Short mmCIF file of N, CA and C in Angstrom, two decimals:
data_model
loop_
_atom_site.label_atom_id
_atom_site.label_comp_id
_atom_site.label_asym_id
_atom_site.label_seq_id
_atom_site.Cartn_x
_atom_site.Cartn_y
_atom_site.Cartn_z
N MET A 137 7.57 -32.66 6.18
CA MET A 137 8.88 -32.27 4.79
C MET A 137 9.57 -31.40 5.48
N PRO A 138 10.46 -31.26 5.12
CA PRO A 138 12.41 -30.62 5.98
C PRO A 138 11.80 -28.78 5.76
N LEU A 139 12.56 -28.10 6.81
CA LEU A 139 12.52 -26.99 6.60
C LEU A 139 13.02 -26.13 6.37
N THR A 140 13.35 -25.35 5.50
CA THR A 140 14.60 -24.50 4.62
C THR A 140 14.63 -23.16 5.02
N VAL A 141 15.77 -22.73 5.89
CA VAL A 141 15.60 -21.26 5.40
C VAL A 141 17.72 -21.00 5.58
N SER A 142 17.06 -19.58 4.52
CA SER A 142 18.34 -19.07 3.89
C SER A 142 18.25 -17.69 3.79
N PRO A 143 18.84 -16.19 4.23
CA PRO A 143 19.66 -15.28 4.05
C PRO A 143 18.60 -15.01 2.13
N LEU A 144 17.89 -13.72 2.79
CA LEU A 144 17.64 -12.56 1.25
C LEU A 144 18.35 -11.96 0.73
N ALA A 145 18.88 -12.28 -0.38
CA ALA A 145 19.66 -11.30 -1.13
C ALA A 145 19.43 -9.93 -1.11
N GLU A 146 18.31 -9.74 -0.87
CA GLU A 146 17.43 -8.00 -1.86
C GLU A 146 17.49 -7.49 -0.24
N ARG A 147 17.13 -7.83 0.63
CA ARG A 147 17.27 -6.97 2.39
C ARG A 147 17.19 -8.02 3.69
N ARG A 148 17.62 -7.22 4.42
CA ARG A 148 17.89 -8.08 6.04
C ARG A 148 16.50 -9.17 5.61
N GLY A 149 16.91 -10.13 6.41
CA GLY A 149 15.94 -11.22 7.24
C GLY A 149 16.09 -13.25 6.33
N VAL A 150 15.27 -13.40 6.79
CA VAL A 150 15.36 -14.92 5.31
C VAL A 150 14.32 -15.12 5.27
N ARG A 151 14.65 -16.23 3.64
CA ARG A 151 13.25 -17.18 2.64
C ARG A 151 13.27 -18.67 3.77
N ALA A 152 12.15 -18.78 4.65
CA ALA A 152 11.71 -20.31 4.59
C ALA A 152 10.71 -21.51 3.69
N ALA A 153 11.22 -22.16 3.12
CA ALA A 153 10.31 -23.36 2.50
C ALA A 153 10.05 -24.06 3.57
N GLY A 154 9.34 -24.75 3.32
CA GLY A 154 8.69 -26.97 4.08
C GLY A 154 7.61 -25.86 4.56
N GLU A 155 7.69 -26.83 5.80
CA GLU A 155 6.75 -27.14 6.62
C GLU A 155 7.21 -26.25 8.13
N VAL A 156 7.11 -25.96 8.92
CA VAL A 156 7.49 -25.62 10.83
C VAL A 156 6.72 -26.79 11.41
N GLY A 157 6.22 -27.49 11.55
CA GLY A 157 6.62 -27.86 12.27
C GLY A 157 6.67 -29.52 13.52
N LEU A 158 6.41 -30.53 14.33
CA LEU A 158 7.68 -30.60 15.55
C LEU A 158 9.05 -31.21 15.34
N SER A 159 9.07 -31.43 14.16
CA SER A 159 10.61 -31.60 13.53
C SER A 159 11.08 -31.32 13.20
N THR A 160 10.81 -29.80 13.09
CA THR A 160 11.74 -29.21 12.23
C THR A 160 11.72 -26.95 13.16
N HIS A 161 10.95 -27.53 13.90
CA HIS A 161 11.53 -26.23 15.26
C HIS A 161 12.19 -25.71 15.87
N GLN A 162 13.75 -26.35 15.74
CA GLN A 162 15.12 -25.36 16.81
C GLN A 162 15.41 -24.97 15.04
N VAL A 163 15.13 -25.42 14.31
CA VAL A 163 16.01 -24.74 12.36
C VAL A 163 15.32 -23.58 12.65
N TRP A 164 13.27 -23.35 12.79
CA TRP A 164 13.20 -22.50 12.67
C TRP A 164 13.09 -21.69 14.14
N GLU A 165 13.15 -22.21 15.14
CA GLU A 165 13.85 -20.98 16.15
C GLU A 165 15.11 -20.24 16.22
N ARG A 166 15.67 -20.69 15.48
CA ARG A 166 17.74 -20.17 15.50
C ARG A 166 17.60 -19.04 14.52
N ALA A 167 16.38 -19.22 13.29
CA ALA A 167 16.14 -18.22 12.75
C ALA A 167 16.08 -17.23 13.26
N LEU A 168 15.21 -17.54 13.25
CA LEU A 168 14.09 -16.02 14.08
C LEU A 168 14.87 -15.02 15.34
N GLU A 169 15.75 -16.14 15.96
CA GLU A 169 17.10 -15.60 16.81
C GLU A 169 17.79 -14.81 16.40
N GLU A 170 18.17 -15.53 15.33
CA GLU A 170 19.97 -14.56 14.18
C GLU A 170 18.78 -13.72 14.20
N ILE A 171 17.73 -13.48 13.34
CA ILE A 171 17.15 -11.87 12.88
C ILE A 171 16.56 -11.45 14.18
N VAL A 172 16.25 -11.75 15.60
CA VAL A 172 15.96 -10.65 16.59
C VAL A 172 17.78 -9.87 17.21
N GLN A 173 18.29 -11.22 17.00
CA GLN A 173 19.93 -10.74 17.26
C GLN A 173 20.21 -9.61 15.97
N GLN A 174 20.00 -10.00 15.05
CA GLN A 174 21.01 -8.52 14.14
C GLN A 174 20.11 -6.67 14.27
N GLY A 175 19.19 -6.50 15.17
CA GLY A 175 18.98 -5.33 16.10
C GLY A 175 18.63 -4.61 14.72
N GLU A 176 17.96 -5.33 13.98
CA GLU A 176 17.18 -3.88 12.42
C GLU A 176 15.86 -4.03 13.08
N GLU A 177 15.65 -2.53 12.22
CA GLU A 177 14.05 -1.84 12.36
C GLU A 177 12.88 -2.59 12.58
N VAL A 178 13.44 -3.24 10.55
CA VAL A 178 12.66 -4.18 10.02
C VAL A 178 13.79 -5.37 9.42
N CYS A 179 12.73 -6.40 9.77
CA CYS A 179 13.31 -7.72 9.13
C CYS A 179 12.22 -8.24 8.29
N HIS A 180 12.14 -8.88 7.28
CA HIS A 180 11.47 -9.75 6.61
C HIS A 180 11.38 -10.85 6.34
N VAL A 181 10.49 -11.34 6.40
CA VAL A 181 10.92 -13.32 6.44
C VAL A 181 9.64 -13.83 5.07
N GLU A 182 10.00 -14.13 4.43
CA GLU A 182 9.57 -14.62 3.12
C GLU A 182 8.99 -15.82 3.47
N LEU A 183 7.83 -16.45 3.62
CA LEU A 183 7.02 -17.48 3.78
C LEU A 183 6.11 -18.26 2.66
N SER A 184 6.36 -17.31 1.14
CA SER A 184 5.95 -17.76 -0.08
C SER A 184 6.14 -19.32 0.41
N ALA A 185 6.34 -20.06 0.36
CA ALA A 185 7.31 -21.31 -0.30
C ALA A 185 7.14 -22.68 1.44
N VAL A 186 6.52 -21.92 2.12
CA VAL A 186 5.90 -22.06 3.91
C VAL A 186 4.16 -22.59 3.34
N THR A 187 4.00 -24.15 3.64
CA THR A 187 3.01 -24.43 3.42
C THR A 187 2.28 -25.11 5.27
N PHE A 188 2.79 -24.88 5.96
CA PHE A 188 2.29 -25.13 7.10
C PHE A 188 3.40 -24.26 8.24
N VAL A 189 2.77 -23.50 9.18
CA VAL A 189 3.15 -23.33 10.48
C VAL A 189 1.90 -23.69 11.53
N ASP A 190 2.77 -24.89 12.69
CA ASP A 190 2.62 -24.69 13.95
C ASP A 190 1.47 -23.83 14.52
N VAL A 191 0.76 -23.98 15.49
CA VAL A 191 0.72 -23.31 17.00
C VAL A 191 1.81 -22.79 17.71
N ALA A 192 2.78 -23.81 17.55
CA ALA A 192 3.73 -23.36 18.63
C ALA A 192 4.43 -22.48 17.63
N GLY A 193 4.93 -23.22 15.94
CA GLY A 193 5.88 -22.80 15.01
C GLY A 193 5.07 -20.76 14.96
N ALA A 194 3.60 -20.76 15.32
CA ALA A 194 3.40 -18.79 15.30
C ALA A 194 3.70 -18.05 16.82
N GLY A 195 3.31 -19.31 17.80
CA GLY A 195 4.01 -19.43 19.46
C GLY A 195 5.60 -18.37 19.09
N ALA A 196 6.15 -19.69 18.69
CA ALA A 196 7.70 -19.25 18.52
C ALA A 196 8.33 -17.30 17.65
N LEU A 197 7.80 -17.27 16.13
CA LEU A 197 7.36 -16.22 15.58
C LEU A 197 6.66 -14.61 17.08
N VAL A 198 6.12 -15.35 17.70
CA VAL A 198 4.90 -13.72 18.42
C VAL A 198 6.01 -14.27 19.31
N ALA A 199 6.95 -15.21 19.75
CA ALA A 199 8.14 -14.80 21.04
C ALA A 199 9.43 -13.66 20.79
N ALA A 200 9.23 -13.93 19.46
CA ALA A 200 11.06 -13.82 18.77
C ALA A 200 10.02 -11.77 18.61
N ALA A 201 8.61 -11.71 17.93
CA ALA A 201 8.38 -10.10 17.51
C ALA A 201 8.36 -9.36 18.60
N ARG A 202 8.70 -10.15 20.05
CA ARG A 202 7.89 -9.08 21.86
C ARG A 202 9.56 -9.44 21.81
N ARG A 203 10.66 -9.60 21.87
CA ARG A 203 12.13 -9.43 21.57
C ARG A 203 12.87 -8.56 21.33
N LEU A 204 12.15 -7.98 19.99
CA LEU A 204 12.88 -6.94 18.62
C LEU A 204 12.57 -5.85 20.15
N LEU A 205 13.33 -4.50 18.88
CA LEU A 205 13.97 -3.86 19.49
C LEU A 205 11.93 -2.58 19.23
N PRO A 206 12.42 -1.90 20.52
CA PRO A 206 11.24 -0.58 20.47
C PRO A 206 10.74 0.20 18.68
N ASP A 207 9.78 -0.26 18.99
CA ASP A 207 9.23 0.32 16.78
C ASP A 207 10.42 -0.69 16.34
N SER A 208 10.56 -1.90 16.03
CA SER A 208 11.31 -2.67 15.41
C SER A 208 9.99 -3.18 15.06
N ARG A 209 9.93 -4.39 13.69
CA ARG A 209 9.02 -5.34 13.08
C ARG A 209 9.67 -6.55 11.99
N LEU A 210 8.68 -7.32 12.35
CA LEU A 210 8.84 -8.42 11.33
C LEU A 210 7.60 -8.44 10.40
N VAL A 211 8.34 -8.23 8.91
CA VAL A 211 7.40 -8.41 7.64
C VAL A 211 7.51 -9.54 7.11
N LEU A 212 6.26 -10.37 7.25
CA LEU A 212 5.72 -11.64 7.06
C LEU A 212 5.41 -11.22 5.63
N HIS A 213 6.60 -12.20 4.57
CA HIS A 213 6.09 -11.53 2.92
C HIS A 213 5.14 -13.63 2.56
N ARG A 214 3.80 -12.53 2.22
CA ARG A 214 2.80 -14.85 1.65
C ARG A 214 3.38 -15.47 2.54
N PRO A 215 2.62 -15.08 4.50
CA PRO A 215 2.79 -16.59 5.29
C PRO A 215 1.42 -17.30 4.49
N PRO A 216 1.26 -18.39 4.86
CA PRO A 216 -0.21 -20.05 4.56
C PRO A 216 -1.18 -18.71 5.74
N PRO A 217 -2.14 -19.16 4.56
CA PRO A 217 -3.62 -18.07 5.42
C PRO A 217 -4.16 -19.24 6.68
N ALA A 218 -3.32 -19.99 7.17
CA ALA A 218 -3.81 -20.83 8.33
C ALA A 218 -2.79 -20.04 9.34
N LEU A 219 -1.85 -19.85 8.43
CA LEU A 219 -0.68 -19.00 10.63
C LEU A 219 -1.10 -16.87 10.27
N CYS A 220 -1.53 -16.84 9.38
CA CYS A 220 -2.20 -15.64 9.37
C CYS A 220 -3.74 -15.50 10.76
N ARG A 221 -4.31 -16.65 10.31
CA ARG A 221 -5.59 -17.12 10.72
C ARG A 221 -4.88 -16.74 12.09
N THR A 222 -3.79 -18.26 12.11
CA THR A 222 -3.21 -18.07 14.17
C THR A 222 -2.76 -17.13 14.74
N LEU A 223 -3.10 -16.21 13.82
CA LEU A 223 -1.95 -14.92 14.24
C LEU A 223 -2.96 -14.50 14.69
N GLU A 224 -4.00 -14.39 14.51
CA GLU A 224 -5.99 -13.21 14.23
C GLU A 224 -6.19 -13.80 15.20
N LEU A 225 -5.92 -14.69 15.80
CA LEU A 225 -7.25 -15.44 16.66
C LEU A 225 -6.45 -15.37 18.61
N LEU A 226 -4.76 -15.83 18.51
CA LEU A 226 -4.60 -15.60 19.25
C LEU A 226 -3.42 -14.59 20.41
N TRP A 227 -2.93 -13.63 18.79
CA TRP A 227 -2.30 -12.66 18.94
C TRP A 227 -2.75 -11.56 18.13
N PRO A 228 -3.57 -11.08 18.48
CA PRO A 228 -4.32 -9.50 17.95
C PRO A 228 -3.85 -8.49 18.00
N GLY A 229 -3.68 -7.95 16.56
CA GLY A 229 -2.92 -6.61 17.31
C GLY A 229 -1.68 -6.49 17.67
N LEU A 230 -1.57 -7.86 17.67
CA LEU A 230 0.58 -7.09 17.51
C LEU A 230 0.92 -5.79 16.94
N PRO A 231 1.65 -5.13 17.24
CA PRO A 231 2.13 -4.13 16.59
C PRO A 231 3.99 -4.86 15.86
N ALA A 232 4.29 -5.15 16.70
CA ALA A 232 5.51 -5.63 16.12
C ALA A 232 5.63 -6.76 14.98
N ILE A 233 4.35 -7.22 14.63
CA ILE A 233 4.10 -7.65 13.26
C ILE A 233 3.60 -7.66 12.19
N GLU A 234 4.23 -7.73 10.44
CA GLU A 234 3.33 -6.93 10.54
C GLU A 234 3.46 -8.15 9.10
N VAL A 235 1.85 -7.65 8.28
CA VAL A 235 1.70 -8.64 7.13
C VAL A 235 1.98 -8.04 6.00
N SER A 236 2.61 -8.82 5.39
CA SER A 236 1.81 -7.76 3.30
C SER A 236 2.45 -9.23 2.66
N MET A 237 1.57 -9.13 1.70
CA MET A 237 0.56 -10.19 1.09
C MET A 237 1.45 -10.27 -0.87
N SER A 238 2.69 -9.12 -0.49
CA SER A 238 3.17 -8.96 -2.28
C SER A 238 4.74 -9.38 -2.02
#
């Protein structure tokens, strides 16, 4: 399944739809890099239409969060449950990533 990423209209960040896997890593990583380059204190990533994020995609998310300015964070809105579990298992307590189920 392809991955589409578009800017959010109502706040700083992006909306993703589809799957993050081997064939879509470039799209995912490019979108995350653009978020980091914006230099915002809070960047929103709407993931309610994402059905799957592989471990490499989760790692790219963590790497992007680590490149944010100090005290900045990525807010993941409605991520797939498996992504939440992956983040909790491999990168517990990462302060630059916040999960919002709303």
